[in-house]
């Protein structure tokens, strides 16, 4: 099974160096996590694209650095702020298109807010992000994220109902665990709507984010579940650098998945 790795695994290494690190480990697929505005400029993005093409690496997806801003600037109550900041997502979608990526990952609004945002307004805003993505030929997806509205299966189901066939999601194993969900409960409810998957391992309840192969998560069951649902997307390892020799652990994880073939 050809599993990719996210450049986010090497944060805070500069994005272009993180891409190089992923490629040097022999991964042929990746997700690019942009980290600042200047990295969205066309010369930088095109240089990243050339580096990937030269190594035969496919960029699957883009993760905006502005996820931390989405709660206030995209899904906030102040409409003018939304109008000012949606351009940043146009830039991310354009960067994704230049890279040949098909997926842009959105975190959305936090669950606990000073003023609660009605779900209907949330879905309306997200629909506008989807349209921005369509203009660039990319799919804007909602990720399930702990402490965010999207951590709840019921919210995601309501969002699916509101957005119809435009609704697509990124499923993250560790985020499901942190939200208190059995990942397979989440999968069963949303398996036909998943466009992209973030992989990590765990050994609960002590460790909810480990390099694949280090814990006891049932990856075979995950792959069977999605295969049965005719899943057409990809899988990308997304772990955090804190506490790990990331290059060594990603090498082991890559070997772990290769042995599952």
mmCIF file of C-alpha atoms in Angstrom:
data_model
loop_
_atom_site.group_PDB
_atom_site.id
_atom_site.type_symbol
_atom_site.label_atom_id
_atom_site.label_comp_id
_atom_site.label_asym_id
_atom_site.label_seq_id
_atom_site.Cartn_x
_atom_site.Cartn_y
_atom_site.Cartn_z
ATOM 1 C CA UNK A 1 0.000 0.000 0.000
ATOM 2 C CA UNK A 2 1.421 3.344 -1.076
ATOM 3 C CA UNK A 3 1.118 5.575 1.993
ATOM 4 C CA UNK A 4 2.230 9.228 1.943
ATOM 5 C CA UNK A 5 3.625 11.496 4.653
ATOM 6 C CA UNK A 6 2.764 15.084 5.535
ATOM 7 C CA UNK A 7 5.403 17.798 5.669
ATOM 8 C CA UNK A 8 3.721 18.733 8.965
ATOM 9 C CA UNK A 9 5.538 15.787 10.552
ATOM 10 C CA UNK A 10 8.748 17.823 10.442
ATOM 11 C CA UNK A 11 7.358 21.101 11.811
ATOM 12 C CA UNK A 12 8.937 23.603 12.548
ATOM 13 C CA UNK A 13 11.373 22.742 9.751
ATOM 14 C CA UNK A 14 10.867 25.125 6.819
ATOM 15 C CA UNK A 15 8.263 23.811 4.395
ATOM 16 C CA UNK A 16 10.574 23.256 1.438
ATOM 17 C CA UNK A 17 13.070 21.439 3.675
ATOM 18 C CA UNK A 18 10.276 19.338 5.144
ATOM 19 C CA UNK A 19 9.232 18.335 1.628
ATOM 20 C CA UNK A 20 12.826 17.394 0.892
ATOM 21 C CA UNK A 21 12.943 15.308 4.067
ATOM 22 C CA UNK A 22 9.766 13.445 3.119
ATOM 23 C CA UNK A 23 11.121 12.714 -0.347
ATOM 24 C CA UNK A 24 14.520 11.621 0.991
ATOM 25 C CA UNK A 25 12.739 8.938 3.030
ATOM 26 C CA UNK A 26 11.346 7.462 -0.173
ATOM 27 C CA UNK A 27 7.723 8.566 0.085
ATOM 28 C CA UNK A 28 6.110 9.099 -3.305
ATOM 29 C CA UNK A 29 3.041 10.951 -1.955
ATOM 30 C CA UNK A 30 2.772 13.903 0.388
ATOM 31 C CA UNK A 31 0.586 16.571 1.917
ATOM 32 C CA UNK A 32 1.995 20.101 2.010
ATOM 33 C CA UNK A 33 1.357 22.063 5.195
ATOM 34 C CA UNK A 34 2.008 25.704 4.338
ATOM 35 C CA UNK A 35 3.281 27.784 7.238
ATOM 36 C CA UNK A 36 3.090 31.436 6.192
ATOM 37 C CA UNK A 37 1.761 33.816 3.549
ATOM 38 C CA UNK A 38 4.986 34.147 1.553
ATOM 39 C CA UNK A 39 4.930 30.404 0.864
ATOM 40 C CA UNK A 40 1.727 30.889 -1.142
ATOM 41 C CA UNK A 41 3.466 33.123 -3.689
ATOM 42 C CA UNK A 42 3.686 31.487 -7.116
ATOM 43 C CA UNK A 43 7.518 31.352 -7.393
ATOM 44 C CA UNK A 44 7.725 29.451 -4.092
ATOM 45 C CA UNK A 45 4.862 27.102 -4.959
ATOM 46 C CA UNK A 46 6.261 26.409 -8.424
ATOM 47 C CA UNK A 47 9.673 25.650 -6.925
ATOM 48 C CA UNK A 48 7.996 23.149 -4.598
ATOM 49 C CA UNK A 49 6.165 21.619 -7.560
ATOM 50 C CA UNK A 50 9.391 21.261 -9.533
ATOM 51 C CA UNK A 51 11.160 19.661 -6.581
ATOM 52 C CA UNK A 52 8.345 17.124 -6.240
ATOM 53 C CA UNK A 53 8.141 16.441 -9.978
ATOM 54 C CA UNK A 54 11.891 15.925 -10.200
ATOM 55 C CA UNK A 55 11.587 13.138 -7.635
ATOM 56 C CA UNK A 56 8.372 11.679 -9.002
ATOM 57 C CA UNK A 57 6.437 12.692 -5.878
ATOM 58 C CA UNK A 58 2.707 13.436 -6.020
ATOM 59 C CA UNK A 59 1.291 16.222 -3.854
ATOM 60 C CA UNK A 60 -2.095 14.986 -2.692
ATOM 61 C CA UNK A 61 -3.354 17.776 -0.486
ATOM 62 C CA UNK A 62 -2.724 21.179 1.058
ATOM 63 C CA UNK A 63 -3.242 22.174 4.682
ATOM 64 C CA UNK A 64 -3.607 25.953 5.269
ATOM 65 C CA UNK A 65 -1.474 27.504 8.002
ATOM 66 C CA UNK A 66 -4.464 29.739 8.710
ATOM 67 C CA UNK A 67 -6.447 26.962 10.417
ATOM 68 C CA UNK A 68 -5.919 28.824 13.684
ATOM 69 C CA UNK A 69 -7.626 31.883 12.170
ATOM 70 C CA UNK A 70 -10.672 30.111 10.795
ATOM 71 C CA UNK A 71 -12.686 30.276 13.996
ATOM 72 C CA UNK A 72 -12.601 34.074 13.991
ATOM 73 C CA UNK A 73 -11.952 35.065 10.391
ATOM 74 C CA UNK A 74 -13.944 32.574 8.327
ATOM 75 C CA UNK A 75 -16.534 31.256 10.751
ATOM 76 C CA UNK A 76 -16.870 34.350 12.893
ATOM 77 C CA UNK A 77 -19.876 36.613 13.354
ATOM 78 C CA UNK A 78 -18.311 39.617 11.604
ATOM 79 C CA UNK A 79 -19.109 39.287 7.901
ATOM 80 C CA UNK A 80 -16.655 41.934 6.705
ATOM 81 C CA UNK A 81 -13.815 39.958 8.285
ATOM 82 C CA UNK A 82 -14.949 36.882 6.364
ATOM 83 C CA UNK A 83 -14.954 38.880 3.127
ATOM 84 C CA UNK A 84 -11.448 40.136 3.854
ATOM 85 C CA UNK A 85 -9.994 36.717 4.690
ATOM 86 C CA UNK A 86 -11.602 34.433 2.131
ATOM 87 C CA UNK A 87 -8.941 35.654 -0.282
ATOM 88 C CA UNK A 88 -6.376 33.780 1.797
ATOM 89 C CA UNK A 89 -8.238 30.576 0.963
ATOM 90 C CA UNK A 90 -8.315 31.511 -2.680
ATOM 91 C CA UNK A 91 -4.512 31.653 -2.427
ATOM 92 C CA UNK A 92 -4.344 28.247 -0.765
ATOM 93 C CA UNK A 93 -6.629 26.723 -3.384
ATOM 94 C CA UNK A 94 -4.580 28.260 -6.172
ATOM 95 C CA UNK A 95 -1.399 26.909 -4.600
ATOM 96 C CA UNK A 96 -3.017 23.478 -4.396
ATOM 97 C CA UNK A 97 -3.912 23.654 -8.083
ATOM 98 C CA UNK A 98 -0.358 24.653 -9.022
ATOM 99 C CA UNK A 99 0.958 21.691 -7.033
ATOM 100 C CA UNK A 100 -1.500 19.290 -8.651
ATOM 101 C CA UNK A 101 -3.162 18.624 -5.288
ATOM 102 C CA UNK A 102 -6.867 17.792 -5.204
ATOM 103 C CA UNK A 103 -7.670 18.369 -1.519
ATOM 104 C CA UNK A 104 -7.625 21.442 0.758
ATOM 105 C CA UNK A 105 -8.106 20.689 4.472
ATOM 106 C CA UNK A 106 -10.271 22.921 6.691
ATOM 107 C CA UNK A 107 -10.516 22.820 10.510
ATOM 108 C CA UNK A 108 -13.441 25.230 10.843
ATOM 109 C CA UNK A 109 -14.937 26.742 13.997
ATOM 110 C CA UNK A 110 -14.195 25.791 17.571
ATOM 111 C CA UNK A 111 -17.040 24.358 19.585
ATOM 112 C CA UNK A 112 -16.697 26.730 22.561
ATOM 113 C CA UNK A 113 -17.206 30.332 21.444
ATOM 114 C CA UNK A 114 -18.127 33.686 22.990
ATOM 115 C CA UNK A 115 -21.038 33.913 20.580
ATOM 116 C CA UNK A 116 -22.326 30.672 19.111
ATOM 117 C CA UNK A 117 -22.388 30.568 15.310
ATOM 118 C CA UNK A 118 -25.597 29.013 13.967
ATOM 119 C CA UNK A 119 -24.930 25.810 12.064
ATOM 120 C CA UNK A 120 -26.771 27.187 9.058
ATOM 121 C CA UNK A 121 -24.353 30.120 8.804
ATOM 122 C CA UNK A 122 -21.400 27.766 9.243
ATOM 123 C CA UNK A 123 -22.624 25.654 6.321
ATOM 124 C CA UNK A 124 -23.225 28.759 4.224
ATOM 125 C CA UNK A 125 -19.662 29.948 4.813
ATOM 126 C CA UNK A 126 -18.254 26.520 4.086
ATOM 127 C CA UNK A 127 -20.227 26.366 0.844
ATOM 128 C CA UNK A 128 -18.459 29.561 -0.222
ATOM 129 C CA UNK A 129 -15.086 27.928 0.498
ATOM 130 C CA UNK A 130 -16.167 24.974 -1.603
ATOM 131 C CA UNK A 131 -16.967 27.315 -4.497
ATOM 132 C CA UNK A 132 -13.538 28.931 -4.169
ATOM 133 C CA UNK A 133 -12.021 25.470 -4.447
ATOM 134 C CA UNK A 134 -14.122 24.562 -7.471
ATOM 135 C CA UNK A 135 -12.793 27.596 -9.316
ATOM 136 C CA UNK A 136 -9.319 26.059 -8.990
ATOM 137 C CA UNK A 137 -10.413 22.474 -9.553
ATOM 138 C CA UNK A 138 -9.774 21.371 -5.955
ATOM 139 C CA UNK A 139 -12.041 19.908 -3.271
ATOM 140 C CA UNK A 140 -12.367 21.776 0.019
ATOM 141 C CA UNK A 141 -12.892 19.259 2.821
ATOM 142 C CA UNK A 142 -13.932 19.455 6.452
ATOM 143 C CA UNK A 143 -11.580 17.615 8.819
ATOM 144 C CA UNK A 144 -12.831 16.119 12.073
ATOM 145 C CA UNK A 145 -10.918 18.083 14.733
ATOM 146 C CA UNK A 146 -10.957 17.768 18.514
ATOM 147 C CA UNK A 147 -12.528 20.776 20.315
ATOM 148 C CA UNK A 148 -14.058 21.956 17.045
ATOM 149 C CA UNK A 149 -17.642 21.605 15.855
ATOM 150 C CA UNK A 150 -16.447 18.926 13.471
ATOM 151 C CA UNK A 151 -15.423 16.591 16.300
ATOM 152 C CA UNK A 152 -19.036 15.404 16.539
ATOM 153 C CA UNK A 153 -20.470 12.779 14.225
ATOM 154 C CA UNK A 154 -23.904 14.390 14.492
ATOM 155 C CA UNK A 155 -22.532 17.756 13.334
ATOM 156 C CA UNK A 156 -20.810 16.162 10.358
ATOM 157 C CA UNK A 157 -24.003 14.346 9.425
ATOM 158 C CA UNK A 158 -25.950 17.606 9.620
ATOM 159 C CA UNK A 159 -23.281 19.299 7.491
ATOM 160 C CA UNK A 160 -23.534 16.505 4.927
ATOM 161 C CA UNK A 161 -27.294 16.980 4.766
ATOM 162 C CA UNK A 162 -26.902 20.746 4.273
ATOM 163 C CA UNK A 163 -24.174 20.602 1.617
ATOM 164 C CA UNK A 164 -25.331 17.511 -0.249
ATOM 165 C CA UNK A 165 -22.936 16.059 -2.797
ATOM 166 C CA UNK A 166 -20.469 18.927 -2.191
ATOM 167 C CA UNK A 167 -19.719 17.634 1.299
ATOM 168 C CA UNK A 168 -16.410 15.809 1.609
ATOM 169 C CA UNK A 169 -14.308 15.240 4.691
ATOM 170 C CA UNK A 170 -10.780 14.422 5.817
ATOM 171 C CA UNK A 171 -10.765 11.707 8.468
ATOM 172 C CA UNK A 172 -8.060 11.954 11.148
ATOM 173 C CA UNK A 173 -7.612 8.958 13.457
ATOM 174 C CA UNK A 174 -5.980 10.815 16.376
ATOM 175 C CA UNK A 175 -8.523 13.640 16.286
ATOM 176 C CA UNK A 176 -11.346 11.120 16.577
ATOM 177 C CA UNK A 177 -9.704 9.556 19.635
ATOM 178 C CA UNK A 178 -9.109 12.929 21.268
ATOM 179 C CA UNK A 179 -12.769 13.761 20.813
ATOM 180 C CA UNK A 180 -13.722 10.581 22.630
ATOM 181 C CA UNK A 181 -14.966 8.697 19.573
ATOM 182 C CA UNK A 182 -14.107 5.179 18.584
ATOM 183 C CA UNK A 183 -12.534 5.843 15.149
ATOM 184 C CA UNK A 184 -14.516 2.971 13.672
ATOM 185 C CA UNK A 185 -17.767 4.485 14.903
ATOM 186 C CA UNK A 186 -16.830 7.665 13.034
ATOM 187 C CA UNK A 187 -15.792 5.671 9.964
ATOM 188 C CA UNK A 188 -19.018 3.707 9.876
ATOM 189 C CA UNK A 189 -21.091 6.891 9.990
ATOM 190 C CA UNK A 190 -19.069 8.867 7.430
ATOM 191 C CA UNK A 191 -17.227 6.293 5.294
ATOM 192 C CA UNK A 192 -18.918 7.259 2.017
ATOM 193 C CA UNK A 193 -17.980 10.940 2.450
ATOM 194 C CA UNK A 194 -14.247 10.606 3.159
ATOM 195 C CA UNK A 195 -11.888 12.023 0.535
ATOM 196 C CA UNK A 196 -8.569 11.840 2.418
ATOM 197 C CA UNK A 197 -7.209 10.159 5.566
ATOM 198 C CA UNK A 198 -4.611 11.239 8.161
ATOM 199 C CA UNK A 199 -2.978 8.219 9.783
ATOM 200 C CA UNK A 200 -1.381 7.820 13.199
ATOM 201 C CA UNK A 201 -1.173 5.038 15.746
ATOM 202 C CA UNK A 202 -2.140 4.961 19.418
ATOM 203 C CA UNK A 203 -1.969 3.050 22.642
ATOM 204 C CA UNK A 204 -4.942 4.298 24.559
ATOM 205 C CA UNK A 205 -5.501 5.749 27.031
ATOM 206 C CA UNK A 206 -1.883 6.837 27.497
ATOM 207 C CA UNK A 207 -0.911 7.779 23.939
ATOM 208 C CA UNK A 208 -3.308 9.083 21.280
ATOM 209 C CA UNK A 209 -0.760 10.030 18.592
ATOM 210 C CA UNK A 210 2.064 7.627 17.807
ATOM 211 C CA UNK A 211 3.952 6.719 14.620
ATOM 212 C CA UNK A 212 2.141 3.934 12.737
ATOM 213 C CA UNK A 213 3.430 0.556 13.831
ATOM 214 C CA UNK A 214 4.237 1.701 17.372
ATOM 215 C CA UNK A 215 0.801 1.257 18.890
ATOM 216 C CA UNK A 216 -2.091 -1.170 18.597
ATOM 217 C CA UNK A 217 -4.478 0.553 16.182
ATOM 218 C CA UNK A 218 -6.147 -1.871 13.759
ATOM 219 C CA UNK A 219 -5.025 -0.424 10.421
ATOM 220 C CA UNK A 220 -6.100 -3.557 8.551
ATOM 221 C CA UNK A 221 -9.661 -2.998 9.749
ATOM 222 C CA UNK A 222 -9.522 0.665 8.705
ATOM 223 C CA UNK A 223 -8.343 -0.242 5.201
ATOM 224 C CA UNK A 224 -10.968 -3.011 4.886
ATOM 225 C CA UNK A 225 -13.730 -0.668 6.023
ATOM 226 C CA UNK A 226 -12.871 2.009 3.489
ATOM 227 C CA UNK A 227 -12.191 -0.461 0.697
ATOM 228 C CA UNK A 228 -15.664 -1.911 1.238
ATOM 229 C CA UNK A 229 -17.039 1.633 0.913
ATOM 230 C CA UNK A 230 -15.205 2.014 -2.431
ATOM 231 C CA UNK A 231 -12.829 4.617 -1.008
ATOM 232 C CA UNK A 232 -10.922 6.354 -3.811
ATOM 233 C CA UNK A 233 -8.724 8.676 -1.753
ATOM 234 C CA UNK A 234 -5.265 8.426 -0.261
ATOM 235 C CA UNK A 235 -3.646 7.910 3.125
ATOM 236 C CA UNK A 236 -1.052 10.231 4.651
ATOM 237 C CA UNK A 237 0.890 9.800 7.896
ATOM 238 C CA UNK A 238 0.504 12.862 10.107
ATOM 239 C CA UNK A 239 2.346 12.746 13.422
ATOM 240 C CA UNK A 240 3.971 15.461 15.503
ATOM 241 C CA UNK A 241 7.722 15.892 15.864
ATOM 242 C CA UNK A 242 7.687 16.374 19.643
ATOM 243 C CA UNK A 243 9.232 13.377 21.362
ATOM 244 C CA UNK A 244 10.178 11.513 18.185
ATOM 245 C CA UNK A 245 13.107 11.122 15.844
ATOM 246 C CA UNK A 246 10.726 11.802 12.983
ATOM 247 C CA UNK A 247 12.903 10.580 10.112
ATOM 248 C CA UNK A 248 13.615 7.297 11.854
ATOM 249 C CA UNK A 249 9.997 6.787 12.890
ATOM 250 C CA UNK A 250 8.608 7.584 9.441
ATOM 251 C CA UNK A 251 11.051 5.099 7.931
ATOM 252 C CA UNK A 252 9.765 2.434 10.312
ATOM 253 C CA UNK A 253 6.158 3.364 9.603
ATOM 254 C CA UNK A 254 6.768 3.161 5.865
ATOM 255 C CA UNK A 255 8.212 -0.332 6.310
ATOM 256 C CA UNK A 256 5.284 -1.277 8.558
ATOM 257 C CA UNK A 257 2.760 -0.441 5.867
ATOM 258 C CA UNK A 258 4.821 -2.082 3.108
ATOM 259 C CA UNK A 259 4.696 -5.357 5.065
ATOM 260 C CA UNK A 260 0.885 -5.126 5.114
ATOM 261 C CA UNK A 261 0.644 -5.541 1.343
#
